[in-house]
Amino acid sequence: MNLLYGIGFVAALLIALLMTPLVKRFAFWVGAVDAPNHRKVHSRIMPRLGGLAIFIAFIAAYFVVSPAINTLKTDVVFGLLVGGAIVVLIGALDDRFDLSPKIKLLGQILAASVVVYSGAVIDLVNLPFGDGAVSLTWFAVPLTIFWIVGVTNAINLIDGLDGLSAGVSGIATTTILVLALMMGNVTVALLCVVLLGSIAGFLFYNFHPAKIFMGDSGALFLGFCLATLSVLGFKQATVVSLLVPIMILGVPLSDTFFAIMRRWVNNLPISAADKSHLHHCLLQLGFSHRTTVLIIYGIAIFFGSSAVLLSFMSEQDALWGAVILIAILLFVLVLGAEAIGIISKTKKPVLHFLNKIRVKTMQLSTRSRMSK
């Protein structure tokens, strides 16, 4: 089996390496290009549609290896492939014609519905104490669709620097792959392997300085795949381990959450575009393009490692350990967000509160020394 995984990875990588230059020429030919503006970091016209190369490599490599494996869940794989084709088509059309947000959303819901129809649904939650379980019944379908659409758009939101979205997606895919191998989930493991190879091959052309952008066709496809793979891997989970896919996708989900909070604090529409995402804030602090991407890679690896650790804490006796880990991560996340001003440049309540405590502690210490 390990040999087949290796073949799948290498096949996807090589196909992506071969297809990306061809897709680049095709993007210029059809006019699917990204012109620089006040919100963009790049300074020259860049071809989009890189997602087509990722998708072709993913599909081709899967069909190269899958005939040799007879334990795959073909129904859910079919749902991912068809749904993935829908989001790639919507993304490719958007890369060329700039579709309206409503049309893009409808396409994403349709793709998510295909996955749900294939049987990939978050349908059961085991209770943290005791042996009982709670069936989500009719909540299962809307919850699954909401998760897939939400993650799909979260990956798209962080696609702002060369290699950023592809690298973060690759790290998340690797994390899901590790957990799938631990659980013996052959279907998810194979899909992760070929997706990772496709990302790696494309990243060769997409890392700074990029020769091609993945565009919405790539960002939406990667987000859709990650969301679907997380559902396939954790569709029946404990309350604690339901947090694992959230941790795996910590960077895009937290950036999306902070974007919503930032627009709410500043009385702006949630859909309003801005230049205050995580990568923008790091650039404004003086980090170079490449260093900013590597810092965010590091954060993604931290989240992925925490997810793997959390997966070992899913037993009843480790529940409080998982709660403590989540609390620490959230506290560090909030501190980091306020420090770089990702929500607001002036409103930093937690840092101001900690600063007051520090000042009062220093005053008490000074008074104590003076009284001696």
Protein backbone atom coordinates (compact mmCIF):
# COMPACT_ATOMS: atom_id res chain seq x y z
CA MET A 1 0.00 0.00 0.00
CA ASN A 2 2.82 2.41 0.81
CA LEU A 3 4.23 1.80 -2.67
CA LEU A 4 0.89 2.75 -4.24
CA TYR A 5 0.76 5.90 -2.13
CA GLY A 6 4.24 6.77 -3.34
CA ILE A 7 3.29 6.16 -6.97
CA GLY A 8 0.21 8.35 -6.55
CA PHE A 9 2.23 11.20 -5.06
CA VAL A 10 4.94 11.09 -7.72
CA ALA A 11 2.40 10.78 -10.56
CA ALA A 12 0.45 13.81 -9.29
CA LEU A 13 3.63 15.84 -8.81
CA LEU A 14 4.97 15.09 -12.29
CA ILE A 15 1.63 15.76 -14.00
CA ALA A 16 1.31 19.09 -12.16
CA LEU A 17 4.87 20.02 -13.19
CA LEU A 18 4.05 19.25 -16.83
CA MET A 19 0.57 20.79 -16.91
CA THR A 20 1.23 24.10 -15.14
CA PRO A 21 3.27 25.70 -17.99
CA LEU A 22 0.57 24.64 -20.46
CA VAL A 23 -2.16 26.09 -18.25
CA LYS A 24 -0.13 29.30 -17.96
CA ARG A 25 -0.12 29.69 -21.76
CA PHE A 26 -3.83 28.86 -21.88
CA ALA A 27 -4.58 31.53 -19.24
CA PHE A 28 -2.84 34.22 -21.30
CA TRP A 29 -4.61 32.98 -24.44
CA VAL A 30 -8.12 33.25 -22.96
CA GLY A 31 -7.37 36.44 -21.02
CA ALA A 32 -7.60 34.92 -17.51
CA VAL A 33 -5.06 37.28 -15.98
CA ASP A 34 -4.75 39.21 -12.72
CA ALA A 35 -3.88 42.90 -13.11
CA PRO A 36 -2.25 44.75 -10.17
CA ASN A 37 -4.30 47.26 -8.14
CA HIS A 38 -4.29 48.94 -4.71
CA ARG A 39 -5.26 45.68 -2.95
CA LYS A 40 -2.84 43.38 -4.78
CA VAL A 41 0.75 42.75 -3.74
CA HIS A 42 2.06 41.86 -7.20
CA SER A 43 3.16 44.62 -9.59
CA ARG A 44 2.72 42.96 -13.01
CA ILE A 45 0.03 41.11 -14.92
CA MET A 46 -0.09 37.47 -13.83
CA PRO A 47 -1.88 34.46 -15.36
CA ARG A 48 -4.55 32.79 -13.26
CA LEU A 49 -6.21 29.39 -13.76
CA GLY A 50 -3.44 27.49 -11.96
CA GLY A 51 -6.19 25.48 -10.31
CA LEU A 52 -6.75 23.68 -13.60
CA ALA A 53 -3.26 22.17 -13.38
CA ILE A 54 -3.86 21.07 -9.79
CA PHE A 55 -7.24 19.56 -10.68
CA ILE A 56 -5.96 17.70 -13.76
CA ALA A 57 -3.01 16.30 -11.81
CA PHE A 58 -5.30 15.24 -8.97
CA ILE A 59 -7.79 13.48 -11.24
CA ALA A 60 -5.16 11.81 -13.43
CA ALA A 61 -3.04 10.54 -10.53
CA TYR A 62 -6.09 9.18 -8.74
CA PHE A 63 -7.12 7.11 -11.77
CA VAL A 64 -3.54 5.88 -12.20
CA VAL A 65 -3.47 4.35 -8.71
CA SER A 66 -7.09 3.63 -7.75
CA PRO A 67 -7.58 0.52 -9.97
CA ALA A 68 -4.99 -1.27 -7.84
CA ILE A 69 -6.90 -0.61 -4.59
CA ASN A 70 -10.17 -2.48 -4.04
CA THR A 71 -11.07 -1.04 -0.62
CA LEU A 72 -11.86 2.50 -1.72
CA LYS A 73 -15.24 4.06 -0.94
CA THR A 74 -16.05 4.88 -4.54
CA ASP A 75 -19.34 6.65 -3.81
CA VAL A 76 -17.79 9.42 -1.72
CA VAL A 77 -14.80 9.63 -4.06
CA PHE A 78 -17.20 10.16 -6.94
CA GLY A 79 -18.92 12.90 -4.95
CA LEU A 80 -15.61 14.66 -4.32
CA LEU A 81 -14.54 14.40 -7.97
CA VAL A 82 -17.86 15.69 -9.34
CA GLY A 83 -18.16 18.39 -6.70
CA GLY A 84 -14.53 19.36 -7.28
CA ALA A 85 -15.18 19.66 -11.01
CA ILE A 86 -18.08 22.02 -10.28
CA VAL A 87 -16.04 24.36 -8.06
CA VAL A 88 -13.13 24.31 -10.52
CA LEU A 89 -15.51 25.27 -13.34
CA ILE A 90 -17.04 28.07 -11.26
CA GLY A 91 -13.59 29.25 -10.20
CA ALA A 92 -12.22 29.14 -13.76
CA LEU A 93 -15.16 31.19 -15.04
CA ASP A 94 -14.58 33.66 -12.23
CA ASP A 95 -10.87 33.86 -13.10
CA ARG A 96 -11.87 34.94 -16.60
CA PHE A 97 -15.17 36.78 -16.22
CA ASP A 98 -15.34 37.86 -12.53
CA LEU A 99 -18.62 36.19 -11.60
CA SER A 100 -20.93 37.69 -9.01
CA PRO A 101 -20.57 36.40 -5.42
CA LYS A 102 -24.11 34.96 -5.56
CA ILE A 103 -23.33 32.76 -8.57
CA LYS A 104 -20.11 31.55 -6.96
CA LEU A 105 -21.97 30.76 -3.72
CA LEU A 106 -24.67 28.83 -5.57
CA GLY A 107 -22.00 26.80 -7.35
CA GLN A 108 -20.31 25.99 -4.04
CA ILE A 109 -23.60 24.92 -2.47
CA LEU A 110 -24.29 22.70 -5.47
CA ALA A 111 -20.84 21.10 -5.17
CA ALA A 112 -21.31 20.58 -1.43
CA SER A 113 -24.73 19.03 -2.08
CA VAL A 114 -23.15 16.51 -4.44
CA VAL A 115 -20.75 15.47 -1.67
CA VAL A 116 -23.62 15.16 0.81
CA TYR A 117 -25.65 13.11 -1.69
CA SER A 118 -22.66 10.74 -2.09
CA GLY A 119 -22.83 9.95 1.64
CA ALA A 120 -20.17 12.22 3.14
CA VAL A 121 -22.16 13.73 6.01
CA ILE A 122 -21.28 14.66 9.60
CA ASP A 123 -24.02 12.47 11.04
CA LEU A 124 -23.05 11.27 14.51
CA VAL A 125 -21.40 12.77 17.57
CA ASN A 126 -20.29 10.52 20.41
CA LEU A 127 -20.74 12.00 23.87
CA PRO A 128 -17.56 12.93 25.79
CA PHE A 129 -18.75 11.08 28.93
CA GLY A 130 -20.35 7.65 28.79
CA ASP A 131 -21.02 5.44 25.82
CA GLY A 132 -23.92 7.33 24.30
CA ALA A 133 -24.08 9.10 20.99
CA VAL A 134 -26.18 11.87 19.48
CA SER A 135 -27.45 11.63 15.92
CA LEU A 136 -27.56 14.98 14.16
CA THR A 137 -30.59 13.82 12.11
CA TRP A 138 -31.80 16.66 9.89
CA PHE A 139 -29.06 19.02 11.17
CA ALA A 140 -26.46 16.81 9.47
CA VAL A 141 -27.03 17.98 5.88
CA PRO A 142 -27.09 21.77 6.46
CA LEU A 143 -24.17 21.49 8.89
CA THR A 144 -22.07 19.58 6.36
CA ILE A 145 -22.92 21.99 3.53
CA PHE A 146 -22.13 24.98 5.77
CA TRP A 147 -18.78 23.46 6.72
CA ILE A 148 -17.78 22.70 3.12
CA VAL A 149 -18.81 26.13 1.79
CA GLY A 150 -17.19 27.90 4.75
CA VAL A 151 -13.82 26.16 4.41
CA THR A 152 -13.89 26.56 0.63
CA ASN A 153 -14.17 30.34 1.00
CA ALA A 154 -11.69 30.48 3.89
CA ILE A 155 -8.92 29.05 1.70
CA ASN A 156 -9.87 31.52 -1.02
CA LEU A 157 -9.54 34.45 1.41
CA ILE A 158 -5.91 33.70 2.29
CA ASP A 159 -4.86 33.44 -1.36
CA GLY A 160 -3.05 36.79 -1.30
CA LEU A 161 0.67 36.01 -1.59
CA ASP A 162 2.78 33.79 -3.81
CA GLY A 163 2.60 30.21 -2.57
CA LEU A 164 0.55 31.08 0.52
CA SER A 165 -2.73 29.29 -0.15
CA ALA A 166 -1.02 26.32 -1.82
CA GLY A 167 1.49 25.90 1.01
CA VAL A 168 -1.05 26.21 3.81
CA SER A 169 -3.32 23.76 1.98
CA GLY A 170 -0.39 21.37 1.56
CA ILE A 171 0.33 21.49 5.29
CA ALA A 172 -3.34 20.87 6.10
CA THR A 173 -3.44 18.00 3.61
CA THR A 174 -0.34 16.46 5.20
CA THR A 175 -1.97 16.66 8.63
CA ILE A 176 -5.14 14.94 7.42
CA LEU A 177 -2.95 12.34 5.70
CA VAL A 178 -1.10 11.55 8.95
CA LEU A 179 -4.38 11.14 10.82
CA ALA A 180 -5.87 9.04 8.01
CA LEU A 181 -2.88 6.69 8.11
CA MET A 182 -3.21 6.44 11.90
CA MET A 183 -6.89 5.50 11.54
CA GLY A 184 -6.32 3.17 8.58
CA ASN A 185 -8.61 5.21 6.32
CA VAL A 186 -7.35 4.13 2.90
CA THR A 187 -9.74 6.32 0.88
CA VAL A 188 -8.82 9.56 2.63
CA ALA A 189 -5.12 8.65 2.65
CA LEU A 190 -5.02 8.07 -1.13
CA LEU A 191 -6.94 11.27 -1.87
CA CYS A 192 -4.58 13.21 0.41
CA VAL A 193 -1.52 11.71 -1.26
CA VAL A 194 -2.55 12.68 -4.79
CA LEU A 195 -3.76 16.11 -3.65
CA LEU A 196 -0.45 16.73 -1.88
CA GLY A 197 1.51 15.72 -4.98
CA SER A 198 -0.61 18.05 -7.13
CA ILE A 199 0.00 20.95 -4.73
CA ALA A 200 3.74 20.27 -4.56
CA GLY A 201 4.07 20.22 -8.36
CA PHE A 202 2.14 23.46 -8.73
CA LEU A 203 3.99 25.13 -5.84
CA PHE A 204 7.20 24.81 -7.86
CA TYR A 205 5.80 27.56 -10.12
CA ASN A 206 3.74 29.38 -7.50
CA PHE A 207 6.25 30.06 -4.71
CA HIS A 208 7.72 33.57 -4.63
CA PRO A 209 8.41 34.90 -7.19
CA ALA A 210 5.37 33.21 -8.72
CA LYS A 211 5.08 32.50 -12.42
CA ILE A 212 1.34 31.75 -12.20
CA PHE A 213 -1.49 32.21 -9.69
CA MET A 214 -3.87 29.40 -8.77
CA GLY A 215 -6.80 31.81 -9.03
CA ASP A 216 -10.26 31.02 -7.70
CA SER A 217 -10.18 27.78 -9.68
CA GLY A 218 -7.36 26.56 -7.44
CA ALA A 219 -8.24 28.18 -4.11
CA LEU A 220 -11.87 27.03 -4.25
CA PHE A 221 -10.84 23.52 -5.31
CA LEU A 222 -8.28 23.17 -2.51
CA GLY A 223 -10.73 24.51 0.06
CA PHE A 224 -13.43 22.17 -1.21
CA CYS A 225 -11.09 19.16 -1.06
CA LEU A 226 -9.86 19.96 2.44
CA ALA A 227 -13.40 20.44 3.72
CA THR A 228 -14.59 17.19 2.14
CA LEU A 229 -11.57 15.19 3.30
CA SER A 230 -12.06 16.42 6.85
CA VAL A 231 -15.69 15.29 6.72
CA LEU A 232 -14.66 11.87 5.38
CA GLY A 233 -12.09 11.51 8.12
CA PHE A 234 -14.16 12.76 11.05
CA LYS A 235 -17.81 12.19 10.11
CA GLN A 236 -18.35 10.12 13.25
CA ALA A 237 -16.37 11.71 16.05
CA THR A 238 -16.26 12.59 19.71
CA VAL A 239 -17.02 16.13 20.80
CA VAL A 240 -13.30 16.70 21.39
CA SER A 241 -12.08 15.26 18.11
CA LEU A 242 -14.59 17.34 16.18
CA LEU A 243 -12.15 20.15 16.95
CA VAL A 244 -9.40 18.36 15.02
CA PRO A 245 -10.43 19.50 11.51
CA ILE A 246 -10.93 23.03 12.89
CA MET A 247 -7.37 22.94 14.22
CA ILE A 248 -6.04 21.55 10.93
CA LEU A 249 -7.56 24.52 9.10
CA GLY A 250 -6.68 26.98 11.87
CA VAL A 251 -4.93 29.55 9.65
CA PRO A 252 -7.66 30.11 7.03
CA LEU A 253 -10.52 29.76 9.52
CA SER A 254 -8.98 32.18 12.04
CA ASP A 255 -8.14 34.68 9.30
CA THR A 256 -11.75 34.50 8.10
CA PHE A 257 -13.05 34.94 11.66
CA PHE A 258 -10.81 37.95 12.25
CA ALA A 259 -11.88 39.45 8.91
CA ILE A 260 -15.53 39.23 9.98
CA MET A 261 -14.70 40.74 13.40
CA ARG A 262 -12.63 43.50 11.79
CA ARG A 263 -15.45 44.53 9.49
CA TRP A 264 -17.96 44.37 12.35
CA VAL A 265 -15.77 46.55 14.60
CA ASN A 266 -15.27 49.08 11.79
CA ASN A 267 -18.96 49.03 10.74
CA LEU A 268 -18.19 47.64 7.30
CA PRO A 269 -20.14 45.05 5.29
CA ILE A 270 -18.89 41.51 5.91
CA SER A 271 -18.32 41.08 2.16
CA ALA A 272 -16.21 44.26 1.93
CA ALA A 273 -12.67 43.63 0.68
CA ASP A 274 -9.74 45.10 2.61
CA LYS A 275 -5.99 44.91 2.99
CA SER A 276 -5.80 43.82 6.63
CA HIS A 277 -5.59 40.04 6.40
CA LEU A 278 -2.85 38.19 8.25
CA HIS A 279 -0.39 38.35 5.37
CA HIS A 280 -1.08 42.07 4.85
CA CYS A 281 -0.42 42.81 8.54
CA LEU A 282 2.88 40.90 8.48
CA LEU A 283 3.98 42.76 5.36
CA GLN A 284 3.11 46.06 7.03
CA LEU A 285 5.33 45.08 9.98
CA GLY A 286 8.27 45.02 7.58
CA PHE A 287 8.61 41.33 6.77
CA SER A 288 9.52 40.41 3.20
CA HIS A 289 7.14 38.58 0.90
CA ARG A 290 8.94 35.27 1.27
CA THR A 291 9.43 35.62 5.04
CA THR A 292 5.75 36.44 5.55
CA VAL A 293 4.74 33.27 3.71
CA LEU A 294 7.20 31.17 5.72
CA ILE A 295 5.90 32.65 9.01
CA ILE A 296 2.36 31.67 8.08
CA TYR A 297 3.61 28.22 7.07
CA GLY A 298 5.05 27.95 10.58
CA ILE A 299 1.71 28.92 12.12
CA ALA A 300 -0.04 26.34 9.94
CA ILE A 301 2.44 23.65 11.03
CA PHE A 302 1.81 24.64 14.66
CA PHE A 303 -1.95 24.23 14.17
CA GLY A 304 -1.46 20.93 12.34
CA SER A 305 0.80 19.56 15.06
CA SER A 306 -1.74 20.63 17.68
CA ALA A 307 -4.45 18.80 15.74
CA VAL A 308 -2.40 15.59 15.76
CA LEU A 309 -1.78 16.03 19.49
CA LEU A 310 -5.47 16.70 20.06
CA SER A 311 -6.37 13.49 18.26
CA PHE A 312 -4.51 11.58 20.97
CA MET A 313 -6.61 13.39 23.60
CA SER A 314 -9.99 12.16 22.43
CA GLU A 315 -10.41 9.60 25.22
CA GLN A 316 -12.52 10.47 28.27
CA ASP A 317 -9.56 10.81 30.64
CA ALA A 318 -7.93 13.36 28.32
CA LEU A 319 -10.96 15.64 27.89
CA TRP A 320 -9.69 18.33 30.23
CA GLY A 321 -6.26 18.19 28.65
CA ALA A 322 -7.87 18.97 25.30
CA VAL A 323 -9.86 21.83 26.83
CA ILE A 324 -6.67 23.33 28.31
CA LEU A 325 -4.85 23.00 24.98
CA ILE A 326 -7.67 24.75 23.12
CA ALA A 327 -7.79 27.53 25.74
CA ILE A 328 -4.04 28.16 25.43
CA LEU A 329 -4.21 28.19 21.63
CA LEU A 330 -7.11 30.65 21.63
CA PHE A 331 -5.35 32.94 24.09
CA VAL A 332 -2.16 32.96 22.00
CA LEU A 333 -4.22 33.50 18.85
CA VAL A 334 -6.00 36.54 20.31
CA LEU A 335 -2.75 38.03 21.60
CA GLY A 336 -1.08 37.58 18.23
CA ALA A 337 -4.07 39.05 16.39
CA GLU A 338 -4.09 42.16 18.59
CA ALA A 339 -0.31 42.54 18.42
CA ILE A 340 -0.29 42.78 14.61
CA GLY A 341 -3.58 44.70 14.42
CA ILE A 342 -5.48 42.22 12.32
CA ILE A 343 -8.84 43.24 13.86
CA SER A 344 -8.16 46.90 14.71
CA LYS A 345 -5.08 49.09 14.85
CA THR A 346 -6.36 50.89 17.96
CA LYS A 347 -8.84 48.61 19.74
CA LYS A 348 -6.77 45.98 21.58
CA PRO A 349 -8.68 45.15 24.79
CA VAL A 350 -6.71 42.06 25.85
CA LEU A 351 -3.32 43.72 25.39
CA HIS A 352 -4.53 46.86 27.15
CA PHE A 353 -5.83 44.74 30.03
CA LEU A 354 -2.52 42.87 30.33
CA ASN A 355 -0.65 46.17 30.17
CA LYS A 356 -2.73 47.55 33.05
CA ILE A 357 -1.93 44.47 35.11
CA ARG A 358 1.77 44.89 34.30
CA VAL A 359 1.72 48.57 35.31
CA LYS A 360 -0.12 47.86 38.57
CA THR A 361 2.29 45.03 39.37
CA MET A 362 5.25 47.36 38.82
CA GLN A 363 3.65 50.04 41.01
CA LEU A 364 3.03 47.57 43.83
CA SER A 365 6.59 46.31 43.53
CA THR A 366 7.94 49.88 43.69
CA ARG A 367 5.83 50.74 46.75
CA SER A 368 6.97 47.54 48.44
CA ARG A 369 10.64 48.43 47.91
CA MET A 370 10.10 52.02 49.10
CA SER A 371 8.37 50.90 52.30
CA LYS A 372 11.35 48.78 53.33
